[in-house]
Coordinates of C-alpha atoms in Angstrom, one line a residue:
M164 CA -8.9 12.5 39.0
R165 CA -6.6 10.8 37.0
Q166 CA -8.1 12.3 34.1
L167 CA -7.2 15.6 35.2
E168 CA -3.4 14.8 36.9
I169 CA -2.6 13.4 32.6
E170 CA -4.3 16.5 31.3
N171 CA -2.3 19.0 33.8
E172 CA 1.0 16.7 33.0
L173 CA 0.6 16.5 29.3
R174 CA 0.3 20.4 29.3
D175 CA 3.2 20.8 31.5
V176 CA 5.3 18.8 29.6
V177 CA 4.6 20.2 26.1
S178 CA 4.7 23.6 27.6
R179 CA 8.5 22.6 28.7
I180 CA 9.1 21.1 24.4
V181 CA 8.3 24.2 23.2
T182 CA 10.0 26.1 25.7
Q183 CA 13.4 24.1 24.7
V184 CA 12.6 24.8 21.3
E185 CA 12.1 28.5 21.0
L186 CA 15.5 28.4 23.1
S187 CA 17.7 26.5 20.6
T188 CA 16.0 28.6 17.7
K189 CA 16.7 31.9 19.8
Q190 CA 20.7 30.3 19.6
G191 CA 20.4 29.5 16.2
R192 CA 19.6 25.9 16.3
L193 CA 16.8 25.5 13.7
D194 CA 17.9 21.4 13.2
V195 CA 16.3 20.7 16.3
N196 CA 13.2 19.1 14.7
L197 CA 15.3 16.3 13.4
S198 CA 16.4 14.5 17.3
L199 CA 12.4 14.9 17.7
E200 CA 11.4 13.3 14.4
D201 CA 11.4 10.0 15.5
A202 CA 10.0 10.4 19.3
L203 CA 7.1 12.2 17.6
I204 CA 6.3 9.4 15.3
P205 CA 4.4 7.2 18.1
I206 CA 2.3 10.6 19.3
L207 CA 1.0 11.4 15.9
R208 CA 0.3 7.8 15.3
A209 CA -2.3 7.8 18.1
A210 CA -3.7 11.3 17.9
Y211 CA -4.3 11.0 14.3
N212 CA -5.0 7.4 14.0
L213 CA -2.0 6.7 11.8
P214 CA -0.4 3.0 12.9
Q215 CA 2.0 3.4 10.2
L216 CA 3.4 6.5 10.3
V217 CA 7.0 5.9 9.7
N218 CA 10.1 8.4 9.6
L219 CA 10.7 8.5 5.8
N220 CA 14.3 10.2 6.3
R221 CA 15.1 6.9 7.8
R222 CA 13.6 5.1 4.1
Q223 CA 15.7 8.1 2.1
K224 CA 18.4 9.9 3.3
N225 CA 17.4 13.5 3.1
F226 CA 13.3 13.0 1.8
P227 CA 12.2 15.8 0.4
G228 CA 9.9 18.4 1.3
I229 CA 8.3 15.6 3.6
D230 CA 9.8 13.9 7.1
L231 CA 6.7 11.4 8.3
G232 CA 4.4 9.4 6.0
D233 CA 1.8 6.9 6.2
D234 CA 1.3 5.5 2.7
H235 CA -1.3 3.2 4.1
D236 CA -3.4 6.5 5.1
R237 CA -1.8 8.3 2.9
V238 CA -1.0 11.5 5.4
A239 CA 2.7 13.0 5.6
F240 CA 4.0 15.4 8.4
Q241 CA 6.6 18.2 8.0
V242 CA 8.5 18.5 11.4
T243 CA 10.0 22.5 11.5
S244 CA 10.8 24.7 14.4
T245 CA 10.0 27.9 11.9
T246 CA 6.7 29.2 11.8
S247 CA 6.5 31.3 9.0
L248 CA 4.4 31.4 5.8
E249 CA 8.1 31.3 3.6
K250 CA 8.5 28.1 5.0
I251 CA 4.9 26.7 4.5
K252 CA 5.4 28.0 0.9
K253 CA 8.5 26.1 0.3
T254 CA 7.7 22.6 1.8
L255 CA 4.6 22.9 -0.2
T256 CA 6.3 23.8 -3.9
T257 CA 8.7 20.7 -2.6
F258 CA 5.8 18.5 -1.9
M259 CA 4.1 20.0 -5.0
D260 CA 7.3 19.6 -7.5
N261 CA 7.5 15.8 -6.4
Q262 CA 4.3 14.8 -6.7
F263 CA 4.3 13.3 -3.7
F264 CA -0.1 14.3 -4.1
N265 CA -0.1 10.5 -5.8
T266 CA 1.1 9.3 -2.3
F267 CA -0.1 11.3 -0.1
D268 CA -3.7 12.9 0.2
E269 CA -3.3 15.6 3.3
L270 CA 0.2 17.4 4.5
F271 CA 0.3 18.6 7.6
V272 CA 3.0 21.1 8.6
L273 CA 3.7 20.5 12.5
T274 CA 5.5 23.8 14.0
L275 CA 7.5 23.4 17.1
T276 CA 6.7 26.2 18.6
K277 CA 3.5 28.3 18.8
K278 CA 2.3 28.4 15.1
Q279 CA 1.0 31.8 13.6
S280 CA -2.1 33.0 14.4
S281 CA -2.9 33.1 10.3
Y282 CA -1.5 32.5 6.8
S283 CA -2.3 33.5 3.6
Q284 CA -4.7 30.9 1.9
A285 CA -4.5 32.1 -1.4
S286 CA -0.3 32.4 -1.7
L287 CA -1.0 28.5 -0.5
D288 CA -3.4 27.7 -3.3
Q289 CA -1.5 29.4 -6.0
I290 CA 1.5 26.8 -5.3
T291 CA -1.2 23.6 -5.0
H292 CA -3.8 24.4 -8.1
G293 CA -6.1 22.6 -6.4
R294 CA -4.3 18.6 -6.3
L295 CA -3.7 19.0 -2.7
G296 CA -6.7 19.9 0.2
F297 CA -4.1 22.1 2.2
I298 CA -6.0 24.5 4.3
A299 CA -3.4 26.5 6.3
Q300 CA -6.2 26.7 9.3
K301 CA -6.4 23.2 9.4
H302 CA -3.1 21.8 7.8
V303 CA -0.6 24.0 9.8
I304 CA -0.4 22.7 13.2
D305 CA 1.7 22.7 16.5
L306 CA 2.1 21.0 19.6
G307 CA -0.8 22.7 21.2
D308 CA -3.1 21.5 18.1
V309 CA -1.7 17.3 18.8
L310 CA -2.4 17.8 22.6
A311 CA -6.2 18.9 21.5
K312 CA -6.0 15.6 19.5
V313 CA -4.7 13.4 22.5
A314 CA -7.4 15.0 25.0
G315 CA -9.8 13.0 23.0
L316 CA -8.1 9.4 23.2
R317 CA -9.1 7.3 26.4
I318 CA -6.8 7.4 29.6
P319 CA -4.8 4.6 29.0
A320 CA -3.9 5.8 25.4
Q321 CA -3.2 9.5 26.5
E322 CA -0.6 8.2 29.4
R323 CA 1.5 6.4 26.7
V324 CA 1.3 9.8 24.9
L325 CA 2.4 11.3 28.4
N326 CA 5.2 8.8 28.4
D327 CA 5.9 9.6 24.6
F328 CA 6.4 13.4 25.4
K329 CA 8.6 12.4 28.3
I330 CA 10.6 10.7 25.9
I331 CA 11.3 13.5 23.9
L332 CA 12.1 15.2 27.5
G333 CA 15.0 12.9 28.0
D334 CA 13.1 11.1 30.7
V335 CA 15.1 7.9 30.1
K336 CA 13.2 6.2 33.1
A337 CA 9.5 6.7 31.5
Y338 CA 10.8 5.6 27.9
L339 CA 12.4 2.3 29.9
D340 CA 9.0 2.0 31.7
F341 CA 7.2 1.9 28.7
T342 CA 8.7 -0.6 26.7
S343 CA 9.5 -2.8 28.9
S344 CA 6.6 -5.2 28.0
D345 CA 7.1 -8.8 26.6
T346 CA 3.8 -8.6 25.0
P347 CA 4.1 -10.7 21.6
S348 CA 2.3 -9.2 19.0
S349 CA 1.2 -9.8 15.6
H350 CA 1.3 -8.5 11.8
A351 CA -0.7 -8.6 9.2
L352 CA 1.3 -8.9 5.4
T353 CA -0.4 -8.0 2.5
T354 CA 0.3 -10.0 -0.6
N355 CA 0.1 -8.7 -4.4
L356 CA -2.3 -11.7 -5.1
I357 CA -6.0 -11.7 -5.5
Q358 CA -8.2 -14.8 -5.3
L359 CA -9.8 -15.4 -8.9
R360 CA -13.4 -17.2 -9.1
P361 CA -13.5 -17.8 -12.8
P362 CA -16.5 -19.3 -14.2
T363 CA -16.4 -23.2 -14.0
T364 CA -17.7 -23.8 -17.3
L365 CA -15.5 -23.2 -20.6
Y366 CA -17.3 -23.4 -24.1
V367 CA -15.5 -25.3 -27.3
A368 CA -16.3 -25.6 -30.8
E369 CA -14.5 -26.3 -33.8
L370 CA -13.8 -22.9 -36.3
A371 CA -15.5 -22.8 -39.5
L372 CA -12.8 -20.4 -41.1
D373 CA -11.9 -19.8 -44.6
D374 CA -8.6 -17.7 -43.8
K375 CA -7.7 -16.4 -47.2
H376 CA -11.5 -15.5 -47.4
V377 CA -11.3 -13.3 -44.6
I378 CA -8.3 -11.8 -45.4
H379 CA -9.2 -10.8 -48.4
E380 CA -12.6 -9.2 -47.3
A381 CA -10.3 -7.4 -44.6
R382 CA -8.5 -6.1 -47.2
Q383 CA -11.5 -4.7 -49.0
R384 CA -13.9 -3.8 -45.9
L385 CA -11.5 -2.8 -42.9
G386 CA -8.3 -1.5 -44.7
F387 CA -6.3 -4.4 -43.9
K388 CA -2.7 -4.0 -45.3
K389 CA -1.0 -7.4 -45.1
H390 CA -1.7 -10.4 -47.2
S391 CA -1.9 -12.8 -44.4
A392 CA -2.5 -13.3 -40.5
G393 CA -1.9 -15.7 -37.6
K394 CA -4.5 -17.9 -36.8
S395 CA -5.9 -16.0 -34.1
L396 CA -5.4 -12.7 -36.2
S397 CA -7.7 -14.1 -38.3
V398 CA -10.2 -15.2 -35.8
K399 CA -10.4 -11.3 -35.0
L400 CA -10.7 -10.3 -38.3
A401 CA -13.6 -12.7 -39.0
L402 CA -15.4 -10.9 -35.9
L403 CA -14.9 -7.6 -37.0
L404 CA -16.3 -8.3 -40.2
N405 CA -19.4 -9.7 -38.2
G406 CA -19.5 -6.5 -36.4
C407 CA -18.4 -8.1 -33.4
D408 CA -15.4 -6.5 -31.2
D409 CA -14.4 -9.4 -29.0
D410 CA -11.3 -10.6 -27.3
A411 CA -12.7 -13.3 -24.9
W412 CA -11.6 -16.1 -26.2
V413 CA -8.2 -18.2 -27.1
R414 CA -7.7 -20.3 -30.4
F415 CA -6.0 -23.7 -29.8
E416 CA -5.9 -26.1 -32.6
D417 CA -8.1 -24.6 -35.0
R418 CA -10.9 -24.6 -32.3
I419 CA -11.8 -21.5 -30.2
F420 CA -12.5 -21.7 -26.2
A421 CA -14.3 -19.4 -24.4
F422 CA -16.2 -19.0 -20.5
D423 CA -19.1 -17.4 -22.5
D424 CA -21.5 -19.2 -24.1
I425 CA -20.7 -19.5 -27.5
T426 CA -24.4 -19.8 -28.9
C427 CA -25.1 -16.0 -27.4
S428 CA -22.7 -14.4 -28.2
G429 CA -20.4 -13.2 -31.6
L430 CA -18.3 -16.4 -32.1
V431 CA -21.2 -18.1 -33.3
A432 CA -20.5 -16.3 -36.5
V433 CA -16.9 -18.0 -37.1
V434 CA -17.5 -21.9 -35.8
D435 CA -19.2 -25.1 -36.4
V436 CA -22.0 -24.7 -34.2
G437 CA -23.0 -28.2 -34.3
S438 CA -19.8 -28.8 -32.5
I439 CA -20.2 -26.9 -29.7
E440 CA -19.6 -28.7 -26.4
T441 CA -18.5 -27.8 -23.0
L442 CA -15.7 -28.6 -20.7
N443 CA -15.0 -27.9 -16.4
L444 CA -11.9 -25.6 -15.8
E445 CA -11.0 -28.0 -12.7
D446 CA -10.7 -30.8 -15.7
L447 CA -8.4 -28.8 -17.6
L448 CA -5.9 -28.3 -14.3
A449 CA -6.6 -31.8 -13.1
S450 CA -5.1 -32.9 -16.6
G451 CA -1.4 -32.3 -15.5
V452 CA -1.0 -31.5 -19.2
E453 CA 1.2 -28.1 -19.5
D454 CA -0.8 -27.2 -22.7
N455 CA -4.2 -27.3 -21.1
V456 CA -2.8 -25.3 -17.9
N457 CA -1.7 -22.7 -20.3
L458 CA -4.7 -23.0 -22.2
A459 CA -6.4 -22.0 -19.0
K460 CA -4.0 -18.8 -18.2
Q461 CA -4.9 -17.7 -21.8
L462 CA -8.3 -17.5 -21.3
L463 CA -8.8 -15.8 -18.2
A464 CA -6.4 -13.3 -19.7
A465 CA -8.3 -12.8 -22.2
Y466 CA -11.4 -12.4 -20.4
V467 CA -10.3 -10.1 -18.4
K468 CA -8.9 -7.9 -21.5
Q469 CA -12.3 -7.9 -22.8
A470 CA -14.1 -6.8 -19.8
L471 CA -11.8 -4.5 -18.7
K472 CA -12.7 -2.2 -21.9
S473 CA -15.5 -1.0 -20.7
H474 CA -13.9 0.2 -18.1
S475 CA -11.9 2.3 -20.2
V476 CA -8.7 -0.1 -19.3
F477 CA -6.8 -1.6 -22.0
F478 CA -4.3 -3.7 -22.8
Y479 CA -1.0 -2.4 -24.0
R480 CA 0.7 -5.6 -26.4
E481 CA 4.4 -4.2 -26.3
D482 CA 4.9 -4.6 -22.2
R483 CA 2.1 -7.1 -22.2
S484 CA -0.1 -5.0 -19.0
F485 CA -3.0 -2.7 -18.7
F486 CA -3.0 0.8 -18.2
F487 CA -6.0 3.6 -18.0
K488 CA -7.1 5.7 -20.5
P489 CA -10.0 8.6 -20.3
H490 CA -13.2 7.6 -20.2
D491 CA -13.9 10.7 -22.4
P492 CA -10.3 11.9 -24.7
D493 CA -11.3 15.4 -24.2
D494 CA -10.9 15.0 -20.0
T495 CA -7.3 15.9 -18.9
Q496 CA -7.5 13.3 -15.8
R497 CA -9.1 10.7 -14.4
K498 CA -9.9 9.7 -10.9
E499 CA -11.2 6.8 -9.4
I500 CA -13.1 6.4 -6.0
W501 CA -11.8 3.8 -3.8
R502 CA -12.3 2.6 0.0
G503 CA -9.2 1.4 2.2
K504 CA -9.3 2.3 5.6
K505 CA -11.3 5.0 4.5
K506 CA -12.9 7.2 1.7
S507 CA -10.0 7.8 -1.1
T508 CA -9.4 9.1 -4.7
R509 CA -6.7 8.2 -6.9
R510 CA -5.5 9.6 -10.3
V511 CA -5.1 6.7 -12.6
Y512 CA -4.7 9.4 -15.7
E513 CA -3.5 12.9 -16.3
R514 CA -2.5 15.2 -19.6
L515 CA 0.6 17.1 -18.6
I516 CA 0.8 20.4 -20.6
S517 CA 4.0 21.7 -22.3
Q518 CA 6.1 23.9 -20.0
K519 CA 7.9 25.7 -22.9
D520 CA 4.5 25.8 -25.0
P521 CA 0.8 25.6 -22.8
T522 CA -0.7 24.9 -26.1
K523 CA 0.9 21.5 -26.8
T524 CA 0.8 18.2 -24.6
A525 CA 3.9 17.3 -23.0
H526 CA 3.3 13.8 -22.0
H527 CA 0.0 11.3 -21.0
V528 CA 0.4 9.2 -17.7
H529 CA -1.2 6.6 -17.1
L530 CA -1.6 3.8 -14.4
A531 CA -0.6 0.9 -15.4
F532 CA -0.3 -3.0 -14.3
E533 CA 0.4 -6.4 -15.2
L534 CA -1.6 -9.5 -14.2
S535 CA -0.1 -12.9 -14.4
Y536 CA -2.7 -16.0 -13.2
I537 CA -1.5 -18.6 -11.3
P538 CA -3.3 -22.1 -10.1
I539 CA -2.3 -23.3 -6.7
A540 CA -4.0 -25.9 -5.0
G541 CA -6.9 -26.1 -7.9
V542 CA -7.7 -22.3 -6.2
W543 CA -6.6 -19.5 -9.2
Y544 CA -5.0 -16.2 -8.0
A545 CA -4.3 -13.0 -9.9
M546 CA -0.3 -11.9 -9.3
V547 CA -0.8 -7.9 -10.0
V548 CA 2.6 -6.0 -10.4
P549 CA 1.7 -2.2 -11.1
S550 CA 3.7 0.2 -13.3
W551 CA 3.3 3.6 -15.0
L552 CA 2.6 4.1 -19.0
Y553 CA 3.8 7.4 -20.7
T554 CA 2.5 8.1 -23.7
Y555 CA 2.7 10.9 -26.2
D556 CA -0.7 10.7 -27.9
G557 CA -2.8 8.3 -25.0
H558 CA -2.0 5.4 -27.0
R559 CA 1.5 5.3 -28.6
K560 CA 4.6 5.1 -25.9
S561 CA 6.5 8.1 -25.3
R562 CA 10.0 8.1 -26.4
F563 CA 10.4 9.5 -22.8
H564 CA 9.2 6.9 -21.4
D565 CA 12.3 4.9 -20.0
K566 CA 13.4 8.5 -18.6
L567 CA 10.0 9.2 -17.1
L568 CA 9.2 5.7 -15.4
S569 CA 12.7 5.3 -14.1
K570 CA 12.2 9.0 -12.1
Q571 CA 8.8 7.7 -11.2
K572 CA 10.2 4.5 -9.7
R573 CA 13.1 6.5 -7.8
L574 CA 9.9 8.8 -5.9
E575 CA 8.2 5.4 -4.7
F576 CA 9.2 3.6 -2.0
N577 CA 7.7 -0.5 -0.9
Q578 CA 4.6 1.2 1.2
T579 CA 4.1 3.3 -2.5
V580 CA 3.7 0.4 -4.3
R581 CA 1.8 -1.6 -1.8
N582 CA -1.1 1.3 -2.0
I583 CA -1.1 1.2 -5.7
V584 CA -1.6 -2.2 -5.4
R585 CA -4.3 -2.3 -2.7
F586 CA -6.2 0.0 -5.1
L587 CA -6.0 -2.1 -8.0
A588 CA -7.5 -4.9 -6.1
Y589 CA -10.4 -2.5 -4.8
F590 CA -10.9 -1.4 -8.9
L591 CA -11.1 -5.1 -10.3
S592 CA -13.5 -6.2 -7.4
S593 CA -15.6 -3.4 -7.9
T594 CA -15.5 -4.3 -11.8
D595 CA -18.8 -6.1 -13.4
T596 CA -16.2 -8.7 -14.4
P597 CA -18.6 -12.1 -14.3
G598 CA -17.7 -15.4 -12.5
Q599 CA -18.0 -18.0 -10.0
D600 CA -20.8 -16.9 -7.1
G601 CA -20.6 -13.3 -8.2
R602 CA -17.9 -11.3 -9.6
L603 CA -14.3 -12.7 -10.8
F604 CA -12.0 -10.9 -8.6
G605 CA -11.6 -11.4 -5.0
E606 CA -9.7 -9.6 -2.0
L607 CA -5.9 -9.1 -1.7
I608 CA -4.7 -12.1 0.4
E609 CA -3.2 -11.3 3.9
L610 CA -0.8 -13.5 5.5
T611 CA -0.2 -12.8 9.3
C612 CA 3.0 -13.1 11.3
D613 CA 4.9 -12.0 14.5
D614 CA 6.1 -8.2 14.7
A615 CA 9.7 -10.6 15.5
L616 CA 10.0 -11.3 11.6
V617 CA 8.6 -8.0 10.4
E618 CA 10.8 -6.2 12.2
G619 CA 13.9 -8.3 11.0
Q620 CA 14.4 -10.1 14.1
A621 CA 14.5 -13.5 12.3
L622 CA 15.2 -12.4 8.7
G623 CA 17.7 -10.0 9.1
V624 CA 15.3 -7.6 7.0
D625 CA 15.1 -3.9 7.2
S626 CA 12.0 -3.5 9.2
Q627 CA 11.0 -0.2 6.9
E628 CA 11.1 -2.3 3.8
G629 CA 7.8 -3.1 3.9
N630 CA 4.5 -1.3 4.7
D631 CA -6.0 6.9 -0.5
D632 CA -5.0 9.0 -2.8
E633 CA -5.3 9.6 -4.8
G634 CA -3.4 8.9 -6.6

């Protein structure tokens, strides 16, 4: 009986909202949607299971093209009182021009009055060009569609949604009753720290190199132009001369350090085999000697650098960051499948065509990231800092890199960055980089705190500064 009562009340309230909006529209008040954006958030959160949906206009005034967004589940909404095809096309055009498909996988256009019976899918496809899966029949919705979603919720959830709809109609008493709960709750905060499980044993051996001879041979056989080389470069050249392209090592005081068994790697060609011995990684940390700790960090960095090569992720020395490249040089884009709350894809590389000359490439866009290694109480962590790299040939930085990066950063807000960190953590943990007890990369570290802290009640921070893809 209670179920039927709620359904009847919901239909009545929604019908009254639609009537009010239609009346406002006829009076020329087309901005009625602005007053409803915040009130619709808890309803859409429940109906579409988007717990982190927020008002984007509160993060950035007059946010272009979309009003509400959940970066975590990558869903965005445009709320409008206009139902025309032209409005849908304008929304899509703004969405695509701002490349919001890198942040959101789905876009819904929510009309506050009854939507049209149909929309031209072909005209919409001409705007999205396959970069966004926007199907008018599914993604253009009205309050009737939202109500259908609500009908599938449990009775307590439907009651909360009913109260939210009443808020929209100005039922202040229902709002006060609904928000009177003092039940404390907690909130999980995701950091950008990934726990590492590096190999516990490392190998060390004395170098057996004649640097001058290596330089001479490199000039003859590798086309090396210089007459001298640094100590580490000499080792690299010697390895290349022996047919080994391995970067998972560190040279320190005429010795080579590596996590891989030197006797079973290409490094055996450049060391005194009789001098090979093993050390314990924990002993380096426990020594308290700064050089030993730095050596461990450098070795971890070299180890990861070598491992990621096989996944077409390379190290850009100038920025000291990693960047994604296509698996095949002829590919125009690269997408990676990953799983957050649900299975998603993220674009990590794209070759953009020049608008002036379609036969030429404007630049290449690479998702990039920095990794730094931190030991805390005997446990290793990698700190991930995402970024972007713009190249003109897929290898070398474009002269427009700084300008393009600045533009991209302006389009990103905190949750966008957090989602990229989540993707990178997933990607790294899924690589076949061996470590202690299996893989090297573990999960992102999460911290739990009271919602009061998240909402800034104790720290005085903006509650909206703080929380797939594609990318």
